[in-house]
XYZ file of C-alpha atoms in Angstrom:
550
model
C -183.627 27.252 53.334
C -185.293 30.556 52.453
C -183.594 33.646 53.833
C -186.904 35.531 53.999
C -189.642 33.102 54.972
C -188.350 30.937 57.778
C -191.037 29.054 59.663
C -191.113 29.196 63.450
C -188.177 31.555 63.585
C -187.200 34.622 65.500
C -185.116 37.574 64.390
C -182.611 39.556 66.433
C -180.496 42.407 65.041
C -181.217 41.266 61.461
C -179.985 37.737 62.244
C -182.529 34.926 61.944
C -182.500 31.514 63.613
C -184.315 28.420 62.376
C -184.807 26.078 65.358
C -185.546 23.110 63.067
C -182.292 23.225 61.109
C -180.387 25.086 63.875
C -179.056 27.514 61.249
C -178.410 31.208 61.850
C -178.695 33.525 58.831
C -177.608 37.117 58.416
C -179.878 39.599 56.690
C -180.630 38.560 53.095
C -179.515 41.553 51.056
C -179.890 41.444 47.286
C -176.857 42.826 45.435
C -177.250 46.489 44.530
C -175.241 45.834 41.379
C -175.986 43.201 38.757
C -174.186 39.974 39.776
C -174.237 38.858 36.133
C -171.935 41.712 35.117
C -168.181 41.633 35.596
C -166.824 43.294 38.717
C -164.474 45.432 36.628
C -167.394 46.727 34.572
C -169.159 47.780 37.783
C -166.061 49.479 39.201
C -165.603 51.532 36.025
C -169.253 52.552 36.198
C -169.156 53.707 39.846
C -165.888 55.623 39.320
C -167.663 57.689 36.675
C -169.715 59.157 39.515
C -168.145 62.157 41.285
C -165.103 62.124 38.978
C -163.454 65.093 40.726
C -163.616 63.545 44.202
C -160.305 62.322 45.637
C -160.308 58.533 45.975
C -156.666 57.846 46.909
C -154.036 59.688 48.930
C -150.453 58.454 48.810
C -149.114 58.840 52.334
C -145.526 58.362 51.149
C -145.518 61.035 48.423
C -148.551 63.172 49.238
C -149.979 62.706 45.731
C -153.750 62.469 45.350
C -155.822 60.723 42.679
C -159.419 61.509 41.784
C -162.036 58.930 40.875
C -162.027 60.174 37.290
C -158.244 59.842 37.008
C -158.298 56.335 38.486
C -160.961 55.320 35.973
C -158.946 56.640 33.022
C -155.776 54.906 34.212
C -157.662 51.622 34.644
C -159.065 51.881 31.105
C -155.618 52.598 29.662
C -154.139 49.587 31.436
C -156.993 47.402 30.171
C -156.491 48.610 26.604
C -152.697 48.319 26.663
C -152.746 44.843 28.200
C -155.234 43.720 25.559
C -153.081 45.140 22.767
C -150.137 43.150 24.168
C -152.138 39.967 23.647
C -153.345 39.230 27.168
C -156.877 37.889 27.189
C -159.609 36.534 29.422
C -158.451 33.569 31.495
C -154.741 34.451 31.467
C -153.643 34.216 35.084
C -151.685 37.068 36.647
C -149.574 37.270 39.805
C -149.535 40.543 41.753
C -146.800 40.728 44.418
C -146.950 44.438 45.168
C -147.144 46.922 47.999
C -149.820 49.624 47.962
C -148.244 51.971 45.423
C -149.909 54.730 43.384
C -150.920 52.716 40.320
C -151.763 49.380 41.919
C -155.498 50.087 42.288
C -155.960 51.103 38.612
C -154.126 47.915 37.590
C -156.440 45.758 39.715
C -159.510 47.357 38.133
C -158.034 46.757 34.664
C -157.373 43.068 35.366
C -160.926 42.586 36.643
C -162.259 44.394 33.565
C -160.534 42.261 30.924
C -161.067 38.994 32.823
C -157.490 38.109 33.698
C -157.790 36.594 37.202
C -154.981 37.547 39.547
C -153.369 36.022 42.614
C -152.164 38.507 45.213
C -148.952 37.585 47.038
C -147.309 39.290 50.005
C -144.648 41.688 48.702
C -142.291 40.519 51.460
C -142.638 36.826 50.627
C -139.361 34.957 50.374
C -138.424 32.775 47.421
C -139.848 29.626 49.010
C -143.289 31.178 49.602
C -143.315 32.686 46.106
C -142.399 29.358 44.536
C -145.192 27.574 46.406
C -147.940 29.781 44.954
C -146.378 30.250 41.511
C -146.221 26.480 41.137
C -149.981 26.348 41.756
C -151.022 29.253 39.514
C -148.425 29.195 36.671
C -149.113 32.832 35.700
C -148.717 34.302 32.226
C -147.983 37.759 33.617
C -146.358 38.930 36.864
C -146.329 42.311 38.606
C -143.965 43.219 41.427
C -142.103 46.173 42.933
C -138.531 47.271 42.382
C -137.786 46.298 45.993
C -138.751 42.629 45.558
C -137.936 42.110 41.880
C -134.879 39.912 42.552
C -136.918 37.570 44.773
C -139.814 37.383 42.320
C -137.525 36.830 39.340
C -135.716 33.971 41.101
C -139.004 32.325 42.096
C -140.384 32.648 38.564
C -137.220 31.146 37.072
C -137.452 28.199 39.438
C -141.050 27.223 38.817
C -142.986 28.868 35.956
C -142.979 27.560 32.369
C -143.234 29.167 29.888
C -141.600 32.226 31.409
C -144.063 35.099 31.937
C -143.340 38.772 31.397
C -142.554 40.602 34.637
C -143.654 44.225 34.998
C -142.126 46.260 37.807
C -143.667 49.218 39.621
C -141.593 52.315 40.397
C -138.283 51.089 38.990
C -135.528 53.244 37.506
C -133.799 50.305 35.852
C -133.634 50.575 32.060
C -133.518 46.784 31.732
C -136.921 46.047 33.265
C -140.489 46.261 31.976
C -142.000 49.269 33.707
C -145.571 48.842 34.896
C -146.127 52.579 34.406
C -145.852 52.096 30.626
C -149.207 50.310 30.740
C -150.907 53.562 31.752
C -149.856 55.506 28.654
C -152.560 57.293 26.677
C -154.305 55.308 23.960
C -156.459 58.061 22.450
C -159.604 55.915 22.684
C -160.217 55.943 26.447
C -163.554 57.794 26.185
C -164.969 55.196 23.778
C -164.004 52.178 25.870
C -166.650 49.572 26.690
C -165.868 46.809 29.172
C -166.199 43.351 27.563
C -168.777 40.780 28.669
C -166.947 37.940 30.428
C -169.725 35.338 30.549
C -171.326 33.651 33.562
C -169.993 35.691 36.472
C -170.782 32.897 38.937
C -168.267 30.659 37.210
C -165.820 33.336 36.016
C -162.738 33.512 38.236
C -161.896 37.024 39.426
C -159.327 36.858 42.207
C -157.235 34.172 43.892
C -156.525 35.092 47.490
C -154.051 33.217 49.652
C -155.409 31.367 52.657
C -153.893 32.429 55.975
C -151.407 29.554 56.189
C -151.565 29.494 59.994
C -152.334 25.764 60.172
C -150.852 24.358 56.956
C -149.606 25.153 53.439
C -151.074 28.275 51.855
C -153.836 27.567 49.330
C -155.285 29.703 46.537
C -158.855 30.728 47.351
C -160.886 31.183 44.145
C -163.407 34.050 44.160
C -165.855 34.514 41.276
C -166.969 37.874 39.887
C -170.461 37.289 41.323
C -168.909 36.598 44.732
C -166.945 39.855 44.567
C -170.000 41.835 43.483
C -172.122 40.436 46.310
C -169.562 40.769 49.108
C -168.088 44.139 48.093
C -170.854 45.716 46.017
C -173.101 46.181 49.033
C -170.502 48.503 50.555
C -172.590 51.189 48.877
C -175.117 50.632 51.684
C -172.595 51.351 54.423
C -172.150 54.696 56.113
C -169.520 57.066 54.764
C -166.670 57.169 57.242
C -164.300 59.602 55.569
C -160.611 58.790 55.128
C -159.948 55.041 55.564
C -156.607 53.326 56.126
C -154.832 50.079 56.875
C -151.312 48.755 56.352
C -152.434 45.544 54.657
C -151.288 44.901 51.076
C -153.852 43.431 48.678
C -152.418 40.017 49.495
C -154.610 40.041 52.574
C -158.426 40.130 52.506
C -158.543 43.243 54.701
C -156.395 45.159 52.220
C -158.631 44.114 49.362
C -161.756 44.950 51.367
C -160.663 48.501 52.145
C -159.769 49.136 48.490
C -163.147 47.897 47.275
C -164.990 49.738 50.043
C -163.284 52.950 48.949
C -164.104 52.452 45.259
C -167.733 51.455 45.813
C -168.624 53.598 48.810
C -166.653 56.693 47.838
C -164.554 57.047 51.001
C -161.006 58.220 50.151
C -158.277 55.698 50.942
C -154.859 56.463 52.398
C -152.059 54.170 51.217
C -148.461 53.493 52.151
C -145.919 51.124 50.690
C -144.303 50.686 54.091
C -145.045 47.854 56.517
C -146.371 48.676 59.965
C -144.191 50.430 62.484
C -145.291 52.565 65.395
C -143.550 55.676 64.080
C -145.061 55.400 60.601
C -148.475 54.896 62.171
C -148.182 57.993 64.337
C -146.717 60.054 61.464
C -149.751 59.262 59.307
C -152.158 59.810 62.196
C -150.619 63.227 62.793
C -150.717 64.276 59.134
C -154.068 62.904 57.943
C -157.602 62.888 59.462
C -157.998 59.103 59.463
C -161.574 58.145 60.348
C -161.606 54.364 59.885
C -158.551 52.211 60.549
C -158.295 48.426 60.278
C -155.442 46.536 61.966
C -154.700 43.206 63.615
C -154.740 43.389 67.428
C -150.957 43.247 67.741
C -150.549 46.514 65.786
C -153.008 48.218 68.129
C -151.136 46.884 71.158
C -147.813 48.189 69.861
C -149.295 51.595 69.076
C -150.928 51.943 72.483
C -147.699 51.058 74.311
C -145.516 53.427 72.295
C -144.235 56.639 73.847
C -146.052 58.750 71.230
C -149.445 57.336 72.270
C -149.798 59.851 75.113
C -149.478 62.939 72.907
C -151.072 61.626 69.682
C -154.322 63.090 68.358
C -156.822 60.233 68.428
C -159.861 62.454 67.956
C -160.414 61.842 64.218
C -160.831 58.074 64.500
C -164.472 56.996 64.618
C -163.915 53.247 64.130
C -160.818 51.176 64.866
C -161.626 47.807 63.333
C -159.744 44.803 64.696
C -159.453 41.434 63.016
C -157.133 38.622 62.005
C -156.733 37.063 65.435
C -158.341 36.902 68.874
C -159.131 40.358 70.286
C -158.892 40.657 74.055
C -161.395 42.674 76.073
C -158.446 44.397 77.759
C -157.251 45.740 74.393
C -160.790 46.812 73.451
C -161.052 48.748 76.700
C -157.692 50.449 76.239
C -158.555 51.462 72.684
C -161.982 52.798 73.577
C -160.434 55.022 76.253
C -158.100 56.526 73.649
C -160.843 57.341 71.126
C -162.871 60.343 72.361
C -165.026 60.372 69.215
C -164.945 56.706 68.277
C -164.724 53.109 69.414
C -163.224 49.774 68.555
C -165.005 47.198 66.440
C -164.474 43.467 66.072
C -164.497 41.958 62.580
C -164.299 38.267 61.732
C -163.635 37.241 58.165
C -161.801 34.718 56.034
C -160.373 34.491 52.549
C -163.020 32.028 51.360
C -165.995 34.339 51.967
C -164.977 37.800 53.150
C -166.662 39.481 56.093
C -168.496 37.045 58.385
C -169.302 38.717 61.709
C -169.039 42.127 63.316
C -170.076 43.722 66.597
C -170.300 47.231 65.193
C -174.057 47.407 65.976
C -174.048 45.764 69.376
C -171.215 44.386 71.445
C -170.987 41.511 73.872
C -167.785 40.751 75.800
C -165.684 38.007 74.208
C -167.990 37.686 71.156
C -166.889 38.355 67.577
C -170.368 39.723 66.878
C -173.340 38.762 64.741
C -173.522 37.455 61.187
C -173.174 39.904 58.329
C -175.509 40.004 55.328
C -175.866 36.931 53.083
C -174.027 34.615 55.504
C -175.516 31.456 57.033
C -173.873 29.544 59.860
C -174.332 26.528 62.081
C -172.406 24.772 64.820
C -171.922 21.019 64.372
C -170.703 18.253 66.643
C -168.023 15.678 65.809
C -170.567 13.686 63.773
C -171.538 16.692 61.669
C -174.921 17.204 63.355
C -176.107 20.766 63.988
C -176.371 21.611 67.689
C -178.469 24.049 69.713
C -177.444 27.530 70.794
C -174.987 27.473 73.674
C -173.401 24.178 72.643
C -169.817 24.077 71.389
C -168.775 22.621 68.055
C -167.194 23.458 64.722
C -168.414 26.535 62.864
C -169.718 25.879 59.332
C -170.498 28.736 56.950
C -172.391 29.213 53.729
C -172.377 32.285 51.479
C -175.176 33.547 49.248
C -172.966 32.894 46.204
C -171.266 29.583 45.504
C -167.778 29.234 46.985
C -165.548 28.052 44.143
C -162.965 26.419 46.402
C -159.182 26.243 46.094
C -157.417 26.829 42.794
C -155.991 23.650 41.237
C -156.602 21.779 44.501
C -159.752 19.619 44.283
C -158.693 17.529 47.274
C -158.511 20.542 49.594
C -161.779 21.859 48.149
C -163.580 18.578 48.829
C -162.162 18.466 52.352
C -163.243 22.032 53.157
C -166.632 22.305 51.404
C -169.350 19.663 51.745
C -171.888 18.628 49.109
C -174.400 21.221 50.364
C -171.922 24.078 50.045
C -171.064 24.415 53.746
C -167.501 25.573 54.446
C -165.771 23.826 57.345
C -163.888 26.653 59.042
C -161.991 24.653 61.664
C -163.093 27.231 64.262
C -164.615 25.949 67.492
C -167.319 28.023 69.166
C -171.005 28.538 69.846
C -173.906 30.936 69.239
C -175.989 32.397 72.040
C -179.728 33.007 71.753
C -179.190 36.485 70.283
C -177.031 35.205 67.454
C -173.725 36.369 68.897
C -170.875 34.090 67.903
C -168.243 33.140 70.472
C -165.073 31.481 69.181
C -163.167 29.414 71.678
C -160.492 27.698 69.604
C -159.280 26.383 66.305
C -160.104 22.733 65.634
C -156.653 22.115 64.172
C -154.945 24.028 66.992
C -156.571 22.090 69.834
C -154.052 20.321 72.031
C -154.657 16.907 73.479
C -153.117 16.050 76.824
C -153.823 12.535 78.118
C -157.003 12.443 76.010
C -158.182 15.795 77.377
C -158.830 18.604 74.875
C -156.860 21.714 75.851
C -157.715 25.104 74.381
C -154.634 27.225 73.576
C -156.831 30.333 73.341
C -158.082 29.922 76.925
C -154.537 29.639 78.251
C -153.343 32.532 76.064
C -156.090 34.775 77.412
C -155.093 33.918 80.982
C -151.366 34.442 80.381
C -151.959 37.729 78.517
C -153.245 39.240 81.772
C -149.920 38.657 83.554
C -147.931 41.855 83.980
C -144.949 41.937 81.636
C -146.469 39.814 78.862
C -146.375 41.568 75.484
C -147.643 38.636 73.430
C -148.169 34.927 74.031
C -148.575 31.787 71.969
C -149.497 28.428 73.510
C -148.311 25.337 71.646
C -148.092 21.622 72.283
C -144.757 19.842 72.722
C -144.406 16.046 72.478
C -144.080 14.162 75.733
C -141.214 11.681 75.869
C -142.533 8.151 75.532
C -146.176 9.218 75.419
C -148.556 9.916 72.536
C -149.698 13.191 74.030
C -148.953 16.925 73.955
C -147.682 19.117 76.759
C -149.216 22.624 76.893
C -146.358 25.094 76.555
C -146.271 28.897 76.766
C -144.051 30.912 74.435
C -143.918 34.555 75.540
C -142.620 37.823 74.167
C -141.943 40.026 77.191
C -142.803 43.715 77.332
C -139.841 46.078 77.136
C -138.108 46.291 80.513
C -140.027 43.361 81.992
C -138.280 41.006 84.412
C -140.970 38.335 84.156
C -139.740 34.829 84.976
C -140.835 31.314 84.107
C -141.575 30.648 87.767
C -144.069 33.519 87.964
C -145.904 32.384 84.824
C -146.068 28.746 85.924
C -147.364 29.608 89.382
C -149.928 32.105 88.061
C -151.325 29.698 85.494
C -151.016 26.345 87.232
C -152.662 27.673 90.393
C -155.761 28.631 88.410
C -156.335 25.856 85.892
C -157.395 22.227 85.977
C -154.621 19.661 86.203
C -154.770 18.659 82.528
C -154.383 22.313 81.434
C -151.189 22.999 83.399
C -148.132 24.199 81.495
C -146.263 20.910 81.626
C -144.157 21.896 78.639
C -142.810 24.913 80.515
C -142.354 28.541 79.489
C -140.061 29.912 76.792
C -139.226 33.570 76.221
C -138.569 34.807 72.692
C -137.565 38.156 71.229
C -140.449 38.112 68.726
C -142.806 35.779 66.877
C -142.853 34.646 63.246
C -145.997 36.229 61.812
C -147.891 36.574 58.556
C -147.647 40.000 56.815
C -150.816 41.057 58.636
C -149.830 40.024 62.120
C -151.061 36.458 62.652
C -148.698 34.306 64.678
C -147.521 31.243 62.752
C -147.962 28.611 65.436
C -146.346 25.835 63.420
C -143.212 27.954 63.046
C -143.211 28.774 66.764
C -143.457 25.084 67.597
C -140.709 24.243 65.094
C -138.396 26.875 66.601
C -138.922 25.645 70.166
C -138.337 22.021 69.144
C -135.092 23.059 67.424
C -134.034 24.928 70.557
C -134.672 21.881 72.735
C -132.801 19.624 70.329
C -129.771 21.927 70.363
C -129.596 21.723 74.164
C -129.394 17.922 74.234
C-alpha cells in the first residue's frame, strides 16, 4: 500500500486510514540521511557539526564532553579495535551502565560494523548466560562493578573465550576499556568504511522485554537505525535530556541517538533510579525532557522532596514501558508549570510507535508515529473496523530482521507480509488514536470468559493505599481455568486490607471478573531494569507461597 496516494482515505493529524484494507499509516517521512550508508558513518558526520557544543554531561562526576571530543574518541576506538583485529561481523556484548566513554564506544562499533548486543548491567549470571549463549560474542564490555558476574557467565557459555574490556577499573589485571581511546595520530584522516547493504547489515541486537517469556535478541539493521533515529533531526530542540535507562533498554538507546542527531545535550548517570538521586539531579541541572516508566514518576511524586522540588525546567515528561494511568498524568501535569506529560508507546522490534505529544485523548497511547503502519485483526487474522477490539499488528518502513539466531520465534512473530504480531489487544478510533486494553498473552480465562488484567489493575489502582498492583491468574483446583488474583504493594503507612479490596472490586465488576484468587500483599515487585513488572515471576512467587502454606 502506498503511503502517499491512498484511495478513498482520510487523514487526521498526519495519520491516514485506508477503509479498504483497514490499515492506519503514520506520516511517510523519507530519511533525512542516506539509508544506504552505515549508521556510524552518519553519526561521525553529524558530530562534526558544532564541535564545541556540549553533548554529554556526567551527572556523577560533573565532567562534560563536546561533540568534537566525542567524535575523536569514537574514531580512536574504531581505529584501535581494528588494529587489534576486530572486523565487520564480529559480535560484541555491551553490559554497561551509562559511563563517560560508553557513547563513543557505541559509535565506534557502529562505524566498523561490529554489531553489539546490549545487556542490563545488573543482570545476574543466569540472564547473562541466556543471551551470551545466543550471541556467542567475540568481544565483551562491562563495568568494574559487574565484571565478576560477566566473567562467570562468559566462562560458562562462550567458546572460544572472548576478550573482556572493563570500564572504569583500577585493577591492573584487567583489560581497561579506556586504553581503546588512546591517540593514534591519524584521527583527522579517518574515513569510515563502507559496510555493504545497510538493509541487511546488522547494527544492534536489543533484548526483548521478557515480560511474557524468555528474552530474545531483536536484530536491527543499519537502515532501520537510520530511519528510526535519523529523523530525530526533525524534532524540536528540547535542551538537556535525561533518563535512567541503560542502553540495554530501547528508551536509553533512543535518548542517546536523539542527543547525537538532534544536538540536545544528554545528562547521564551510572546509578539506577532512586528518588533521592532523581531529585539531586533535578536540583543541580536544568532538565528539560525526561523519560521514565510510570512507576518512577509515581515514586518521585510521592516522595517528601516533591513538595519543595523545582519542577519548572521540565517541558516534557515522557512516560512509557507500561500502562500509564490518567490519575498519574493529572498529578504530573499539576507539578509541571511549564510543561506536561507525554505518552510514548514503543517496542524493541521497531522503536517508537505511538505518542500523544500533539493531541491527547484519555486512556489512549496516542497516534502512529512516522513510517509506521498498523491494523487490528480478529482471531482469524482478518483486519477489523475502527472501534473493534483485536490484536495490534505493526509494519515498519524498513524490513524487520527478526530475532537473532531464532528463526522459529521470527516466523511466529512476523508474517509473510512483514506484519509484526505484537500480542497487544486494543482498537483504533476514527481519529487514529490507539487504545490498548490488554496483552494477548496476559489475558486470563475464567470459565471460558476472557478477563483483562489491565481493567482490574486500573480499578484497583484507584483504591486508597495501593502503591502498585499486578493482576495474575492462579489455577483453580480441579478445574482447567484461572482465578483472577490481585497482588498489591501497599503505600507507606497504609492499613489496606484484603477485605476492603475484595469488596471494592467485587461490588463493581461482573461475576466472571471477581477476584476469586484473593488478594496478596507484597513488599515489592520483581521488575525489569526499566520498571516493567515481571508477571510470570509474580505468579511464580505467589504459587510458591501457597505451596509453602500447605
